[in-house]
PDB file of N, CA and C in Angstrom:
ATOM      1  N   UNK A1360     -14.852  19.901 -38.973  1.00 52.00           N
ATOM      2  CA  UNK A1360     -14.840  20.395 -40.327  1.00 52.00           C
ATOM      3  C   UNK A1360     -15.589  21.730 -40.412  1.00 52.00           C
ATOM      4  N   UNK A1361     -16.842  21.866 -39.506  1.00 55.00           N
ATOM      5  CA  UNK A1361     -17.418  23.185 -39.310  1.00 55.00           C
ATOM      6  C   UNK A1361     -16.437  24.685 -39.369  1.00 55.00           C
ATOM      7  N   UNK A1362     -16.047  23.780 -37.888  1.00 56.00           N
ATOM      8  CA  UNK A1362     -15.045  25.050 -37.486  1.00 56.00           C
ATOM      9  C   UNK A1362     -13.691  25.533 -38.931  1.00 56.00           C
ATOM     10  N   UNK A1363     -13.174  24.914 -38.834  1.00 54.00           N
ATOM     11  CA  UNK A1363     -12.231  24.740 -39.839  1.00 54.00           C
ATOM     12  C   UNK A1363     -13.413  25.953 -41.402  1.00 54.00           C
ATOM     13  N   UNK A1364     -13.928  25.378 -41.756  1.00 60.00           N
ATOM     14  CA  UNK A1364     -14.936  26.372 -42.431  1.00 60.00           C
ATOM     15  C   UNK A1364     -15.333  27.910 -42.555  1.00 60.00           C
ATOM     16  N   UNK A1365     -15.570  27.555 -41.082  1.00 60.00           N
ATOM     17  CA  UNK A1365     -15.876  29.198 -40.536  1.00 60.00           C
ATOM     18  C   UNK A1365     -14.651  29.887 -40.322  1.00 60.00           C
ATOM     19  N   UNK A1366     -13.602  29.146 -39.868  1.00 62.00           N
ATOM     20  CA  UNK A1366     -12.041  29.968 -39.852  1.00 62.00           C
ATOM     21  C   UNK A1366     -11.833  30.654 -41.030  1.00 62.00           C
ATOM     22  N   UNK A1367     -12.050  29.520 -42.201  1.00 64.00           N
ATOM     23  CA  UNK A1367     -11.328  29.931 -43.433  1.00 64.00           C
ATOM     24  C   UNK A1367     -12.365  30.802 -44.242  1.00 64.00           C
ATOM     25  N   UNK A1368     -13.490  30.906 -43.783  1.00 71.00           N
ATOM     26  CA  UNK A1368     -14.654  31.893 -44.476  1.00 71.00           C
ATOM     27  C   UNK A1368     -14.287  33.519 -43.881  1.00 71.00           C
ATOM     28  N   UNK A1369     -13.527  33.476 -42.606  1.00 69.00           N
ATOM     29  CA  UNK A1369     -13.442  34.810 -41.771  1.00 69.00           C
ATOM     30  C   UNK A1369     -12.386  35.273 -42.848  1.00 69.00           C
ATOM     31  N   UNK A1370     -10.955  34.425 -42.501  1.00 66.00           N
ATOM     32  CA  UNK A1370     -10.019  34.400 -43.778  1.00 66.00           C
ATOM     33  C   UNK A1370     -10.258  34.896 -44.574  1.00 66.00           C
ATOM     34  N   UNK A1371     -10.941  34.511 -45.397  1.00 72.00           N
ATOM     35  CA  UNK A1371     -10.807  34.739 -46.933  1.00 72.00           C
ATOM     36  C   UNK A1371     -11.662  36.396 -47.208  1.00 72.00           C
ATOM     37  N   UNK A1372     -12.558  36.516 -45.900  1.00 75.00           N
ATOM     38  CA  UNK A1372     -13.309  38.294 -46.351  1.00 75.00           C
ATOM     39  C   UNK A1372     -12.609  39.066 -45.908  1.00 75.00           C
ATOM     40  N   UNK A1373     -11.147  38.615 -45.544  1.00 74.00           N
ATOM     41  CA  UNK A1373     -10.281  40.084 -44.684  1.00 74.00           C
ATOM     42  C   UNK A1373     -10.153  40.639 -46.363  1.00 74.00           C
ATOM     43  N   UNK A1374     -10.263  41.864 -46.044  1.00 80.00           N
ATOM     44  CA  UNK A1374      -9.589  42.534 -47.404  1.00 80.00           C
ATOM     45  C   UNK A1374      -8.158  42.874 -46.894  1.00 80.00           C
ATOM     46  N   UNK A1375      -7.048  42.415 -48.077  1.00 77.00           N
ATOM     47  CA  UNK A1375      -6.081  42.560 -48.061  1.00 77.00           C
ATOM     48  C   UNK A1375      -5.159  43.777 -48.011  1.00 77.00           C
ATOM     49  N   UNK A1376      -6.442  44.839 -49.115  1.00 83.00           N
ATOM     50  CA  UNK A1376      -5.704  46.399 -49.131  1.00 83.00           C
ATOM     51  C   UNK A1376      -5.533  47.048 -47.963  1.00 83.00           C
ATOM     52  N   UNK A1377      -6.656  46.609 -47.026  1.00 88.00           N
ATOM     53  CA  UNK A1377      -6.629  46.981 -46.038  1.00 88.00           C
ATOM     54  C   UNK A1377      -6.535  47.019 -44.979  1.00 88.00           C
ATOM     55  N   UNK A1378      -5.992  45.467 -44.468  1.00 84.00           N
ATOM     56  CA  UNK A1378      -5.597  44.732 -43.455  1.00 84.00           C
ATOM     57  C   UNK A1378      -4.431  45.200 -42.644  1.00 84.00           C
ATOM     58  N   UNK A1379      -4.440  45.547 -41.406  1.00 88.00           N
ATOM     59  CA  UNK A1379      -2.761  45.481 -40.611  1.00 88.00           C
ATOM     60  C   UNK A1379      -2.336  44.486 -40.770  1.00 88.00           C
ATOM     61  N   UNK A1380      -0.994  44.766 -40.171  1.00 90.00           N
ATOM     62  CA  UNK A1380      -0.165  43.353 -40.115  1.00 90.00           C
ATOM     63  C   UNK A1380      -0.737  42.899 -39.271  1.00 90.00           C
ATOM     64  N   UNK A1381      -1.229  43.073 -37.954  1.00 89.00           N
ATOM     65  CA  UNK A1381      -1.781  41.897 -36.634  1.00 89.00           C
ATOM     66  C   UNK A1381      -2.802  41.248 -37.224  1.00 89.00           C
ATOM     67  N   UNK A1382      -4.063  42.061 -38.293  1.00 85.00           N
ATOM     68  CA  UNK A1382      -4.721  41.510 -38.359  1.00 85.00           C
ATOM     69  C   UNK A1382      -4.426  40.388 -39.725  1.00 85.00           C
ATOM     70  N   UNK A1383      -3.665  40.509 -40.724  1.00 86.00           N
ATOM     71  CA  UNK A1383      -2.947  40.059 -41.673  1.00 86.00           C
ATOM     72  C   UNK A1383      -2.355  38.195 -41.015  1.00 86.00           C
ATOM     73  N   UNK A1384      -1.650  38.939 -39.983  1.00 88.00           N
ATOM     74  CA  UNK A1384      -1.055  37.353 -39.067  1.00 88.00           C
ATOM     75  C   UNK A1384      -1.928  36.240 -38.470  1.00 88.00           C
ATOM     76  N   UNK A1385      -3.104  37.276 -38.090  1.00 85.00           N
ATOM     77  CA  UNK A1385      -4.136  36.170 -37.278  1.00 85.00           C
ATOM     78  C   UNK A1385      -5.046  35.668 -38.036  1.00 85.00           C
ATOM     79  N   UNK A1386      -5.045  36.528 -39.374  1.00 83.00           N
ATOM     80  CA  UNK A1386      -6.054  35.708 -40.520  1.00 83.00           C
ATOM     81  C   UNK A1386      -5.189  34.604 -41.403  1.00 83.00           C
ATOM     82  N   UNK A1387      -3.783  34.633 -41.341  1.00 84.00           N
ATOM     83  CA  UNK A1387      -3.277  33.805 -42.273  1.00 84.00           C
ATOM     84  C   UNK A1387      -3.176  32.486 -41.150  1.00 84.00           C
ATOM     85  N   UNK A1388      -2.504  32.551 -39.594  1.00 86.00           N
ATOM     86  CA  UNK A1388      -2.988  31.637 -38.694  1.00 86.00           C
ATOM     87  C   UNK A1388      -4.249  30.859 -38.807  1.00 86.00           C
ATOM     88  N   UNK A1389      -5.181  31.747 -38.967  1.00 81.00           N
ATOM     89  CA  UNK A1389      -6.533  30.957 -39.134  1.00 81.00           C
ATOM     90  C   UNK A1389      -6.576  30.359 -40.225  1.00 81.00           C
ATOM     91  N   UNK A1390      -6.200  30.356 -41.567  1.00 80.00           N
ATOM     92  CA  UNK A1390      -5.900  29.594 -42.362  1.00 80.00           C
ATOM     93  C   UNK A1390      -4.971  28.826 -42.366  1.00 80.00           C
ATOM     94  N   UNK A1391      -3.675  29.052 -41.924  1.00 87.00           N
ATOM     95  CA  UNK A1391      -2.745  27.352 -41.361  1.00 87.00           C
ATOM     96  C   UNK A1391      -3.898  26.638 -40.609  1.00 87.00           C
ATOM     97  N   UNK A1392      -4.533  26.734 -39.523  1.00 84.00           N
ATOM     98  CA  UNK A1392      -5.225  26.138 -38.645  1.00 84.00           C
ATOM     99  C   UNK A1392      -5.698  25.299 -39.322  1.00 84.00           C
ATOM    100  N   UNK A1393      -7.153  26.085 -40.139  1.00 81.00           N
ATOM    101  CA  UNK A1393      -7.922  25.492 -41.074  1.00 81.00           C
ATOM    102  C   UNK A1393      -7.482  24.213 -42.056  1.00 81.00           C
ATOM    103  N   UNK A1394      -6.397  24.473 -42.194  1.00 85.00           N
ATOM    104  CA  UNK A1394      -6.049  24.072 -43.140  1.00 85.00           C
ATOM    105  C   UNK A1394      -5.124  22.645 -42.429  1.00 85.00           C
ATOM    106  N   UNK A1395      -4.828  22.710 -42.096  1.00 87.00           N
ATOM    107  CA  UNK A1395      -4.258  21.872 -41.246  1.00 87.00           C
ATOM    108  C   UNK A1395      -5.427  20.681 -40.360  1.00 87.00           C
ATOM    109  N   UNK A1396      -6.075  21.594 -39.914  1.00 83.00           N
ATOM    110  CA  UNK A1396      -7.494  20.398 -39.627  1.00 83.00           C
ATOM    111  C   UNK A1396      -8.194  19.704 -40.580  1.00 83.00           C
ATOM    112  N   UNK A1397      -8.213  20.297 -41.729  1.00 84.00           N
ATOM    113  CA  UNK A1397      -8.639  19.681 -42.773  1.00 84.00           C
ATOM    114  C   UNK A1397      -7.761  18.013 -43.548  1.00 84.00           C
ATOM    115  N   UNK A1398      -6.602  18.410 -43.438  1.00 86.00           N
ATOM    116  CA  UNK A1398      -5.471  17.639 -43.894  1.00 86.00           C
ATOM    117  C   UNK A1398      -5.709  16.374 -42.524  1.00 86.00           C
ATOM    118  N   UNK A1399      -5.474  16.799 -41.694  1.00 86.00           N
ATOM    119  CA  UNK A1399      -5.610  15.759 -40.417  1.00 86.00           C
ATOM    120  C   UNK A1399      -6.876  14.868 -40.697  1.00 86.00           C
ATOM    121  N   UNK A1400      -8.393  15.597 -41.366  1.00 84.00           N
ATOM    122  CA  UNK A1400      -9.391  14.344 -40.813  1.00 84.00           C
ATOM    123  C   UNK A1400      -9.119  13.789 -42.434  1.00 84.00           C
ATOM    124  N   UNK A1401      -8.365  14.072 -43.557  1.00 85.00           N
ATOM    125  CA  UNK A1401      -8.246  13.163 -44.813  1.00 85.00           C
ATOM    126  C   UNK A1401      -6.760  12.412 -44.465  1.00 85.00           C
ATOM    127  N   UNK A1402      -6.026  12.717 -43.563  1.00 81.00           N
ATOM    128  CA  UNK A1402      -5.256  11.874 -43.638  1.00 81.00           C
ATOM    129  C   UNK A1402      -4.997  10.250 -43.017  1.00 81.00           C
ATOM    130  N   UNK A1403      -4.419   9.008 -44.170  1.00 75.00           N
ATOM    131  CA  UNK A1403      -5.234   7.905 -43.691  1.00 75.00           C
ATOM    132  C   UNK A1403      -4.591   7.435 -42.133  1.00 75.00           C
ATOM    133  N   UNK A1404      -5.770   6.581 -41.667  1.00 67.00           N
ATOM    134  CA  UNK A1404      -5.182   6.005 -40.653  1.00 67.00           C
ATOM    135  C   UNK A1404      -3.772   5.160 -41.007  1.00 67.00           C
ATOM    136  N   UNK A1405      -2.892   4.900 -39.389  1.00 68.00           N
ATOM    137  CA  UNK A1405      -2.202   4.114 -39.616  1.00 68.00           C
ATOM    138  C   UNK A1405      -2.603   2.837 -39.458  1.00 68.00           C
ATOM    139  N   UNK A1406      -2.302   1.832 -40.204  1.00 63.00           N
ATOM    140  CA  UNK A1406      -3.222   0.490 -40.476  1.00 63.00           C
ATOM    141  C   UNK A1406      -4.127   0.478 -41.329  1.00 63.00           C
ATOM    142  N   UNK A1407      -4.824   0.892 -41.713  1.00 61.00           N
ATOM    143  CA  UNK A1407      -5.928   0.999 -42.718  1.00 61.00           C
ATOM    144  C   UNK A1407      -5.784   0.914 -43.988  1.00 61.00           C
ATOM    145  N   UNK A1408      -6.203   0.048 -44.872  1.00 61.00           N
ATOM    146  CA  UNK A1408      -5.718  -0.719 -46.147  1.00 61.00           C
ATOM    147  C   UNK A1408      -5.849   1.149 -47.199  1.00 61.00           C
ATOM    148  N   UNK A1409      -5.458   1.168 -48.116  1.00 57.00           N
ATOM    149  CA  UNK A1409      -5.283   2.302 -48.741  1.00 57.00           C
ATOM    150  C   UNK A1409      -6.504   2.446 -50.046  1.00 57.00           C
TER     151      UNK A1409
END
């Protein structure tokens, strides 16, 4: 959950006006990532009463 954190904290200070596209791609990556790890540790087990 750390990591995931710090991805999406790098994320979110790119400034947009001024971003390339490479760097534009690898910050929105880092937010799928993030974001995606996040979803994984809330999502329920299989078996586990709801």
């Amino acid at each position: 959950m750390i990591v995931a954190e710090q991805s999406l904290a790098t994320a979110e200070a790119l400034s947009l006006a001024t971003a390339t596209p490479e760097e534009l791609t690898y910050h929105l990556g880092a937010v799928k990532r993030s974001l995606s790890s996040v979803l994984q540790l809330l999502a329920p087990v299989e078996g586990e009463p709801r």
